[in-house]
Structures are given as C-alpha cells and as structure tokens.
Amino acid sequence: MITEKAERVLENYRLCDHCLGRLFAKLGKGTNEERGRAIRFVLNMERSAKGLPPINGPEKCELCGNVFEEIPRLVGKMKEASDGIEFDTFLVGSRFPEEVREREQAIWAKFGIDTAEPINREFNRELGKAFGIATGKDTAQNPDVVFIVEPYSGKIELQINPLYVYGRYRKLVRGIPQTPLPDFEDSVASIICRAFSKASLGKCIFKGAGREDVDVRMLGNGRPFIVEIKRPKRRRLDLDAIAKEINSSGKVEALNLSFVSPKEAEKVLTKNHRKEYLAIVLVEDGVTPEEAKEVARKLSGLEIHQRTPWRVRKARTDKVRVKRVHEAHAKWIDEKHFELRLVTDGGLYIKELVSGDRGRTKPSVSDLLGRPAWCERLDVLNILDD
C-alpha cells in the first residue's frame, strides 16, 4: 500500500527523499529522509521486476525546492546571529511561504494521505539537530533563545527570552521612592536595576510585591520583588556579586536572590502578604499610657473599612476595601506620642488607619481615641509569607 501510494505521488510530482518520506512520517521510525530513501529503493525494486524504469530523486524537488540542502548554510547564519549572546538552550521555528504549505496540503488531499507531517515541523527538527551538533547546545521547551528562520531568504530572527530573578529588598533610608519619580535622584528600582543591567547587558524591569511610601523604610526580612531582564546578552549571572553591588549603595539591600520561572515570578507578585509595621503616633491633644494600650486592645482583630485614601485617589480605583488588623501592641513614649506595632492584611493603608483620612477609614486610631491622631513616622518591619 505504501509503495503503491508513493508511486502514484511520484508519477505526478518530482519529490526529494525528505518530502517523499514526510508523506509517511507517522509510520515506522527514523528520519523522513531515511524513510523516503527506503520507500524509493523498494519501489524501484518492484518497478524493476515489472520492467519499468526507476523513479530517481529529482535534481530539484518540486515541493521544497531542495531547501533541506540549505541547512549547513543556515546553521552558519544562526551562529552569526547569536554571536556574543550567552545561552545554553534553544528552539528553532521557521516561516515557510504560503504557497509551499498549500502545495503540500494539496498533495495530501489529492492522494488521501493522512500519515504526513508539515514541512516546517521536519525542517525545524533537522535544523535544530544540525545546530545542536555544531554548537553543543541543547533544545528545550522553555529555551534561552528561539531562532525564527526564513529558509529561502536566509533571514534569521533571534528571540532572546527574558530572565527572572526573585529577591527581597530592604530600604534603609527614608526619602527614596520604590520606582523612579521626578525630583528624586534614586529609587529602589533604579539602584537594583543598575546592577542587573550592568551584569546582563539587558533591559531590567523591576516589579515589587506591593510598595511603601517615599518616607517609609522597609526593614526586617525585606519586601519580595521580581526583576525581569529582557534580551539579556549574559545569562550566567553571579547573583552574590550583584547583591554586593546593590548593598554598597548604603540605601538599599538585596537579599535571597535566585533565578525563578515566569510562573514562580507571577506567584510572588500576586500573593497577598500580611505585613508588620511600626508607627509613631502623634496626638497633639495629648495621650496617656492607658489610652495607648486601650487603642491597641481595641485594634487587635478589628475589621477596618477603608475607602481609597484621599492622597492616592487619582492613582487607585475609588472603592472601599475591607481589611483586618490581626495584632496591635502599644508602647507609650511621652505626653504626645506612642509607638504602635501592628500586623495587618496586605493593602491596609497605615497612615490613614491612624488619622481616619477625613472619615474615609473607619474605625481609625483617631476614632478610638476620640481626638485627632497622626502617623508621624512609619516603618515596615516584615513582610509575612504565612
């Protein structure tokens, strides 16, 4: 049946061994070229027994135009395109002209062939094997780079997949934003990205798991963040050396740097963390030690209804968020100040929890005291994973 069908095809189309074998790609093992050569050999034996002339391979394949002969040249062009790029794994994709794919499908339909595979699939596989042998690189489902090849023009498009690095940062000083803002020389993001861009020669994008205000420090175990490095020329990064460079700023420290997958990075950024804060509360009308302790007692376990704060209403959706204060502890400092240590749901605005924000946060420390209170200083002590 195979040789009969192959004979009918070859009587109508002059096909190379690759294109002949590919018609029966789902049958048996081996490469399509080997399969095609074997089919042609058996077919010509049968034709010889019948006194018929052989059907030899054509000088130029009517379907592919001998494109598989271009593989050595294309391997060279792929090496040129990736020169200076550090990578260990790769994949190959190709763009074949529409007329080639239509011609192939017309043959399938005309002869009722349901055992074939598309030309681009074979071409990608064979070119990938040749490139791997020439360079010692391996193919992978999630590769470092992807080569998109136009077989006939020889054009090579190189896609360099991004790197993702997880870490936690501590912001040791007040007065720097998390991301760049006008009138600020530095930011957490710029200090971190400078080191990563220098090491990778790629473009760095910083993504924090939440943020703190410009005047708030981030201490303790640090805030989780992800660095996405687009089109890195270097991938084998020394994360310890990068952390050392970041830490030398004296403003920001990077901890626990490690490479992660895109899915792991997304999980870090979407996870809702509880947070531990230390706030210095100012009460101009005065506060006693007993009142400070009573505020903390009432806050513990309290559900807070917080409308988007007045100060960020233009940048955030205006809605009421329901958050909880899980723990609260107070320490009296003087007649006008006390220290408030809190563990709360992520996304609860602490400054507004203290002031009440013109009634947009209820209840607030001001409500519980019965007189105005303000957050004079604030630090994030820890981001709690559990």
Short mmCIF file of C-alpha atoms in Angstrom, two decimals:
data_model
loop_
_atom_site.label_atom_id
_atom_site.label_comp_id
_atom_site.label_asym_id
_atom_site.label_seq_id
_atom_site.Cartn_x
_atom_site.Cartn_y
_atom_site.Cartn_z
CA MET A 1 0.00 0.00 0.00
CA ILE A 2 2.82 2.41 0.86
CA THR A 3 4.75 1.81 -2.33
CA GLU A 4 1.58 1.93 -4.41
CA LYS A 5 0.65 5.32 -2.94
CA ALA A 6 4.25 6.57 -3.23
CA GLU A 7 4.35 5.51 -6.90
CA ARG A 8 1.17 7.41 -7.68
CA VAL A 9 2.55 10.54 -5.99
CA LEU A 10 5.95 10.31 -7.71
CA GLU A 11 4.31 9.84 -11.11
CA ASN A 12 2.73 13.27 -10.59
CA TYR A 13 5.32 15.17 -8.51
CA ARG A 14 9.12 15.17 -8.52
CA LEU A 15 9.90 14.90 -4.78
CA CYS A 16 13.16 14.61 -2.87
CA ASP A 17 13.60 11.88 -0.25
CA HIS A 18 12.71 14.33 2.56
CA CYS A 19 9.37 15.25 1.02
CA LEU A 20 8.59 11.67 -0.01
CA GLY A 21 9.36 10.27 3.42
CA ARG A 22 7.42 13.03 5.13
CA LEU A 23 4.20 11.77 3.48
CA PHE A 24 4.55 8.67 5.66
CA ALA A 25 6.10 10.34 8.73
CA LYS A 26 3.71 8.67 11.18
CA LEU A 27 4.76 5.19 10.06
CA GLY A 28 7.88 3.48 11.40
CA LYS A 29 10.99 5.10 12.87
CA GLY A 30 13.92 7.08 11.53
CA THR A 31 14.22 10.39 9.73
CA ASN A 32 11.97 11.36 6.85
CA GLU A 33 14.96 11.36 4.52
CA GLU A 34 15.79 7.76 5.53
CA ARG A 35 12.14 6.81 5.19
CA GLY A 36 11.90 8.39 1.74
CA ARG A 37 15.12 6.75 0.54
CA ALA A 38 13.90 3.34 1.73
CA ILE A 39 10.49 3.75 0.07
CA ARG A 40 12.10 4.83 -3.21
CA PHE A 41 14.52 1.87 -3.06
CA VAL A 42 11.75 -0.71 -2.52
CA LEU A 43 9.53 0.95 -5.11
CA ASN A 44 12.28 0.89 -7.74
CA MET A 45 12.96 -2.79 -6.98
CA GLU A 46 9.29 -3.52 -7.67
CA ARG A 47 9.37 -1.41 -10.83
CA SER A 48 12.50 -3.20 -11.99
CA ALA A 49 10.75 -6.56 -11.51
CA LYS A 50 7.94 -5.26 -13.73
CA GLY A 51 10.38 -3.98 -16.34
CA LEU A 52 9.61 -0.32 -15.52
CA PRO A 53 12.25 2.42 -15.26
CA PRO A 54 13.22 3.69 -11.79
CA ILE A 55 11.90 6.95 -10.36
CA ASN A 56 15.04 8.59 -9.09
CA GLY A 57 15.33 11.64 -6.90
CA PRO A 58 14.93 14.86 -8.90
CA GLU A 59 17.61 17.45 -9.45
CA LYS A 60 15.25 19.93 -7.80
CA CYS A 61 12.36 18.96 -5.57
CA GLU A 62 9.04 20.22 -6.89
CA LEU A 63 7.71 20.75 -3.37
CA CYS A 64 10.52 22.12 -1.20
CA GLY A 65 13.00 23.32 -3.83
CA ASN A 66 15.81 21.37 -2.08
CA VAL A 67 15.51 23.59 0.97
CA PHE A 68 16.98 20.90 3.24
CA GLU A 69 20.30 21.32 1.44
CA GLU A 70 20.40 24.85 2.86
CA ILE A 71 20.66 23.62 6.46
CA PRO A 72 24.51 23.87 6.74
CA ARG A 73 24.43 27.45 5.44
CA LEU A 74 21.58 28.36 7.80
CA VAL A 75 23.44 26.89 10.77
CA GLY A 76 26.27 29.30 9.96
CA LYS A 77 23.85 32.24 9.82
CA MET A 78 22.30 31.19 13.16
CA LYS A 79 25.77 31.16 14.73
CA GLU A 80 26.39 34.65 13.36
CA ALA A 81 23.02 35.91 14.66
CA SER A 82 23.74 34.59 18.16
CA ASP A 83 27.37 35.70 18.33
CA GLY A 84 28.01 37.40 21.67
CA ILE A 85 24.79 36.03 23.21
CA GLU A 86 25.19 33.72 26.21
CA PHE A 87 22.75 30.79 26.09
CA ASP A 88 22.60 27.07 26.80
CA THR A 89 19.25 26.03 25.30
CA PHE A 90 17.40 26.94 22.12
CA LEU A 91 14.46 26.18 19.86
CA VAL A 92 14.05 26.62 16.11
CA GLY A 93 10.95 27.91 14.36
CA SER A 94 10.52 28.66 10.67
CA ARG A 95 8.39 30.70 8.31
CA PHE A 96 7.61 28.89 5.06
CA PRO A 97 5.88 30.69 2.17
CA GLU A 98 2.15 30.08 1.98
CA GLU A 99 2.43 28.57 -1.48
CA VAL A 100 4.75 25.80 -0.22
CA ARG A 101 2.34 24.82 2.56
CA GLU A 102 -0.65 24.96 0.17
CA ARG A 103 1.18 22.76 -2.36
CA GLU A 104 1.95 20.23 0.36
CA GLN A 105 -1.65 20.11 1.60
CA ALA A 106 -2.90 19.74 -1.97
CA ILE A 107 -0.79 16.58 -2.35
CA TRP A 108 -2.21 15.18 0.91
CA ALA A 109 -5.76 15.84 -0.24
CA LYS A 110 -5.25 14.55 -3.80
CA PHE A 111 -3.85 11.19 -2.71
CA GLY A 112 -5.74 10.73 0.57
CA ILE A 113 -2.61 10.87 2.72
CA ASP A 114 -3.21 11.02 6.48
CA THR A 115 0.21 9.92 7.72
CA ALA A 116 2.17 13.07 6.86
CA GLU A 117 3.69 15.87 8.92
CA PRO A 118 4.08 19.52 7.82
CA ILE A 119 7.30 20.60 6.15
CA ASN A 120 8.08 23.22 8.79
CA ARG A 121 8.00 20.61 11.56
CA GLU A 122 10.60 18.44 9.84
CA PHE A 123 12.69 21.44 8.87
CA ASN A 124 12.72 22.80 12.43
CA ARG A 125 13.76 19.42 13.78
CA GLU A 126 16.56 18.84 11.27
CA LEU A 127 17.91 22.38 11.52
CA GLY A 128 17.77 22.14 15.32
CA LYS A 129 19.72 18.87 15.29
CA ALA A 130 22.36 20.33 12.99
CA PHE A 131 22.74 23.48 15.08
CA GLY A 132 22.98 21.44 18.29
CA ILE A 133 25.75 19.28 16.83
CA ALA A 134 27.62 22.34 15.56
CA THR A 135 27.45 24.27 18.84
CA GLY A 136 26.98 21.74 21.63
CA LYS A 137 23.74 23.47 22.68
CA ASP A 138 20.57 21.62 23.67
CA THR A 139 16.94 22.16 22.70
CA ALA A 140 14.38 22.77 25.46
CA GLN A 141 10.68 23.54 25.82
CA ASN A 142 11.48 26.76 27.69
CA PRO A 143 14.68 27.77 25.94
CA ASP A 144 17.05 30.67 26.47
CA VAL A 145 16.72 31.72 22.83
CA VAL A 146 14.46 31.00 19.85
CA PHE A 147 15.62 31.20 16.22
CA ILE A 148 12.91 32.07 13.69
CA VAL A 149 14.27 31.16 10.26
CA GLU A 150 13.02 32.09 6.81
CA PRO A 151 14.51 29.14 4.87
CA TYR A 152 14.50 30.61 1.39
CA SER A 153 15.62 34.17 2.13
CA GLY A 154 18.04 33.07 4.85
CA LYS A 155 16.72 35.73 7.23
CA ILE A 156 17.24 34.85 10.91
CA GLU A 157 15.24 36.45 13.73
CA LEU A 158 16.65 35.85 17.19
CA GLN A 159 14.30 35.98 20.16
CA ILE A 160 16.13 36.15 23.49
CA ASN A 161 13.85 35.03 26.28
CA PRO A 162 13.86 37.04 29.50
CA LEU A 163 15.45 36.08 32.79
CA TYR A 164 13.50 36.30 36.05
CA VAL A 165 15.20 36.84 39.39
CA TYR A 166 13.46 36.75 42.78
CA GLY A 167 14.72 38.64 45.79
CA ARG A 168 13.73 40.71 48.80
CA TYR A 169 14.86 44.27 49.37
CA ARG A 170 15.36 46.38 52.44
CA LYS A 171 15.09 50.15 52.07
CA LEU A 172 17.33 51.51 54.79
CA VAL A 173 16.68 55.24 54.42
CA ARG A 174 13.70 57.49 54.02
CA GLY A 175 13.29 59.81 51.08
CA ILE A 176 13.62 57.45 48.12
CA PRO A 177 10.65 56.05 46.16
CA GLN A 178 10.29 52.45 45.12
CA THR A 179 10.18 53.35 41.42
CA PRO A 180 11.61 56.44 39.67
CA LEU A 181 9.80 59.73 40.32
CA PRO A 182 10.53 63.31 39.23
CA ASP A 183 12.76 65.25 41.64
CA PHE A 184 14.26 62.07 43.08
CA GLU A 185 17.78 61.14 42.04
CA ASP A 186 17.47 57.47 43.03
CA SER A 187 14.83 54.83 43.63
CA VAL A 188 14.82 51.26 44.89
CA ALA A 189 14.19 50.10 41.33
CA SER A 190 17.00 52.14 39.77
CA ILE A 191 19.57 51.00 42.35
CA ILE A 192 18.64 47.35 41.84
CA CYS A 193 18.24 47.52 38.06
CA ARG A 194 21.53 49.33 37.54
CA ALA A 195 23.41 46.33 38.90
CA PHE A 196 21.37 43.77 36.93
CA SER A 197 21.60 45.68 33.64
CA LYS A 198 25.35 46.06 34.02
CA ALA A 199 25.80 42.34 34.65
CA SER A 200 23.38 41.03 31.98
CA LEU A 201 23.65 43.73 29.30
CA GLY A 202 19.86 43.56 29.08
CA LYS A 203 16.95 45.82 29.94
CA CYS A 204 15.81 45.44 33.55
CA ILE A 205 12.20 45.79 34.72
CA PHE A 206 11.58 45.92 38.49
CA LYS A 207 8.32 44.63 39.99
CA GLY A 208 7.69 44.85 43.73
CA ALA A 209 5.17 42.82 45.72
CA GLY A 210 3.42 45.95 46.97
CA ARG A 211 5.12 49.23 47.80
CA GLU A 212 5.85 51.61 50.63
CA ASP A 213 5.73 55.42 50.63
CA VAL A 214 8.78 57.54 49.92
CA ASP A 215 9.15 58.43 53.62
CA VAL A 216 8.73 54.86 54.87
CA ARG A 217 11.60 52.43 55.42
CA MET A 218 11.36 48.74 54.52
CA LEU A 219 13.25 46.76 57.14
CA GLY A 220 13.31 43.25 58.61
CA ASN A 221 13.13 40.38 56.12
CA GLY A 222 12.55 42.73 53.18
CA ARG A 223 9.88 43.14 50.53
CA PRO A 224 9.66 40.45 47.81
CA PHE A 225 10.43 41.63 44.29
CA ILE A 226 11.00 40.27 40.81
CA VAL A 227 13.50 41.55 38.28
CA GLU A 228 12.64 40.74 34.66
CA ILE A 229 15.63 41.10 32.36
CA LYS A 230 14.66 41.49 28.71
CA ARG A 231 17.05 40.39 25.93
CA PRO A 232 20.00 39.59 28.24
CA LYS A 233 23.27 39.01 26.44
CA ARG A 234 24.64 37.33 29.56
CA ARG A 235 22.58 34.75 31.45
CA ARG A 236 25.13 33.17 33.80
CA LEU A 237 24.89 35.92 36.38
CA ASP A 238 26.78 35.97 39.68
CA LEU A 239 23.85 36.87 41.95
CA ASP A 240 26.08 37.21 45.02
CA ALA A 241 28.22 39.80 43.23
CA ILE A 242 25.11 41.66 42.07
CA ALA A 243 23.72 41.72 45.63
CA LYS A 244 27.05 43.04 46.88
CA GLU A 245 26.94 45.89 44.36
CA ILE A 246 23.35 46.79 45.31
CA ASN A 247 24.16 46.68 49.01
CA SER A 248 27.13 49.01 48.54
CA SER A 249 24.64 51.83 47.83
CA GLY A 250 24.01 52.15 51.57
CA LYS A 251 20.37 52.85 50.75
CA VAL A 252 19.03 49.50 49.56
CA GLU A 253 19.95 45.92 50.39
CA ALA A 254 19.05 42.89 48.24
CA LEU A 255 18.54 39.52 49.92
CA ASN A 256 17.98 35.91 48.82
CA LEU A 257 18.47 36.47 45.08
CA SER A 258 17.58 33.41 42.99
CA PHE A 259 16.50 32.58 39.43
CA VAL A 260 12.81 31.70 39.03
CA SER A 261 10.44 30.68 36.25
CA PRO A 262 7.80 33.07 34.83
CA LYS A 263 5.09 31.16 36.74
CA GLU A 264 7.01 31.43 40.01
CA ALA A 265 7.54 35.15 39.38
CA GLU A 266 3.81 35.68 38.83
CA LYS A 267 3.02 33.83 42.05
CA VAL A 268 5.36 36.10 44.03
CA LEU A 269 3.72 39.24 42.66
CA THR A 270 0.11 38.12 43.13
CA LYS A 271 0.41 36.63 46.61
CA ASN A 272 -1.23 38.75 49.32
CA HIS A 273 1.15 39.11 52.27
CA ARG A 274 0.41 40.17 55.81
CA LYS A 275 2.68 42.96 56.98
CA GLU A 276 4.20 44.04 60.28
CA TYR A 277 4.52 47.80 60.89
CA LEU A 278 5.94 50.14 63.48
CA ALA A 279 4.18 53.52 63.61
CA ILE A 280 4.96 56.52 65.79
CA VAL A 281 1.58 58.11 66.55
CA LEU A 282 1.30 61.84 67.32
CA VAL A 283 -1.65 63.08 69.40
CA GLU A 284 -1.40 66.88 69.69
CA ASP A 285 -4.10 66.99 72.34
CA GLY A 286 -2.16 64.52 74.49
CA VAL A 287 -2.35 60.81 75.23
CA THR A 288 -1.84 58.72 78.38
CA PRO A 289 -0.18 55.29 78.65
CA GLU A 290 -3.56 53.76 79.49
CA GLU A 291 -5.19 55.28 76.40
CA ALA A 292 -2.40 53.99 74.15
CA LYS A 293 -2.82 50.46 75.49
CA GLU A 294 -6.61 50.67 75.14
CA VAL A 295 -6.27 51.70 71.47
CA ALA A 296 -4.07 48.66 70.83
CA ARG A 297 -6.52 46.37 72.65
CA LYS A 298 -9.44 47.61 70.54
CA LEU A 299 -7.50 47.40 67.29
CA SER A 300 -6.48 43.75 67.74
CA GLY A 301 -8.66 41.58 65.49
CA LEU A 302 -10.64 44.62 64.28
CA GLU A 303 -12.15 44.75 60.77
CA ILE A 304 -11.36 48.01 59.00
CA HIS A 305 -13.45 49.52 56.19
CA GLN A 306 -11.12 51.72 54.21
CA ARG A 307 -12.11 53.80 51.21
CA THR A 308 -9.27 54.56 48.82
CA PRO A 309 -7.17 57.20 50.63
CA TRP A 310 -7.58 60.81 49.61
CA ARG A 311 -3.89 61.16 48.75
CA VAL A 312 -3.90 58.30 46.20
CA ARG A 313 -7.46 58.61 44.87
CA LYS A 314 -6.25 59.69 41.41
CA ALA A 315 -3.95 56.68 41.04
CA ARG A 316 -6.13 53.96 42.60
CA THR A 317 -9.68 52.75 42.00
CA ASP A 318 -12.03 54.53 44.38
CA LYS A 319 -13.62 51.74 46.41
CA VAL A 320 -14.00 50.50 49.97
CA ARG A 321 -11.57 47.74 50.94
CA VAL A 322 -12.22 45.56 53.98
CA LYS A 323 -9.01 44.67 55.82
CA ARG A 324 -8.17 43.30 59.25
CA VAL A 325 -5.73 44.27 61.99
CA HIS A 326 -4.50 40.93 63.34
CA GLU A 327 -2.27 42.17 66.14
CA ALA A 328 -1.69 45.53 67.82
CA HIS A 329 0.71 46.47 70.60
CA ALA A 330 1.27 49.94 72.05
CA LYS A 331 4.21 51.49 73.89
CA TRP A 332 3.79 54.98 75.39
CA ILE A 333 6.64 57.39 74.60
CA ASP A 334 5.61 60.80 76.00
CA GLU A 335 2.57 63.02 76.51
CA LYS A 336 2.01 63.34 72.76
CA HIS A 337 3.49 60.17 71.27
CA PHE A 338 3.12 56.45 71.44
CA GLU A 339 4.50 53.55 69.44
CA LEU A 340 2.06 51.25 67.67
CA ARG A 341 3.25 47.86 66.40
CA LEU A 342 0.75 46.25 64.00
CA VAL A 343 0.28 43.07 61.99
CA THR A 344 -2.33 43.67 59.28
CA ASP A 345 -3.65 42.35 55.99
CA GLY A 346 -1.72 43.48 52.96
CA GLY A 347 -3.16 46.57 51.33
CA LEU A 348 -4.23 48.33 54.53
CA TYR A 349 -3.04 51.96 54.49
CA ILE A 350 -1.50 52.53 57.93
CA LYS A 351 -1.25 56.33 57.86
CA GLU A 352 -4.97 56.53 57.17
CA LEU A 353 -5.68 53.85 59.79
CA VAL A 354 -4.19 56.29 62.29
CA SER A 355 -5.68 59.57 61.03
CA GLY A 356 -9.05 58.37 59.72
CA ASP A 357 -8.47 60.24 56.44
CA ARG A 358 -11.48 62.60 56.81
CA GLY A 359 -13.72 59.69 57.72
CA ARG A 360 -12.70 57.50 54.75
CA THR A 361 -11.16 54.89 57.09
CA LYS A 362 -13.40 53.50 59.84
CA PRO A 363 -12.69 52.82 62.59
CA SER A 364 -9.34 54.60 63.00
CA VAL A 365 -6.98 55.39 65.86
CA SER A 366 -8.47 58.89 65.89
CA ASP A 367 -11.95 57.36 66.28
CA LEU A 368 -10.83 55.08 69.11
CA LEU A 369 -9.11 57.92 70.97
CA GLY A 370 -11.87 60.43 70.34
CA ARG A 371 -9.42 63.06 69.10
CA PRO A 372 -7.12 63.60 66.10
CA ALA A 373 -4.05 61.38 65.74
CA TRP A 374 -1.41 61.33 63.04
CA CYS A 375 1.24 58.91 61.85
CA GLU A 376 4.46 60.84 62.41
CA ARG A 377 6.83 58.08 61.29
CA LEU A 378 6.31 54.64 59.78
CA ASP A 379 8.46 51.58 59.09
CA VAL A 380 7.55 48.26 57.52
CA LEU A 381 9.22 45.73 59.81
CA ASN A 382 8.45 42.48 58.00
CA ILE A 383 6.55 41.01 55.07
CA LEU A 384 4.97 37.84 56.41
CA ASP A 385 4.66 34.95 53.96
CA ASP A 386 2.22 32.98 56.11
#
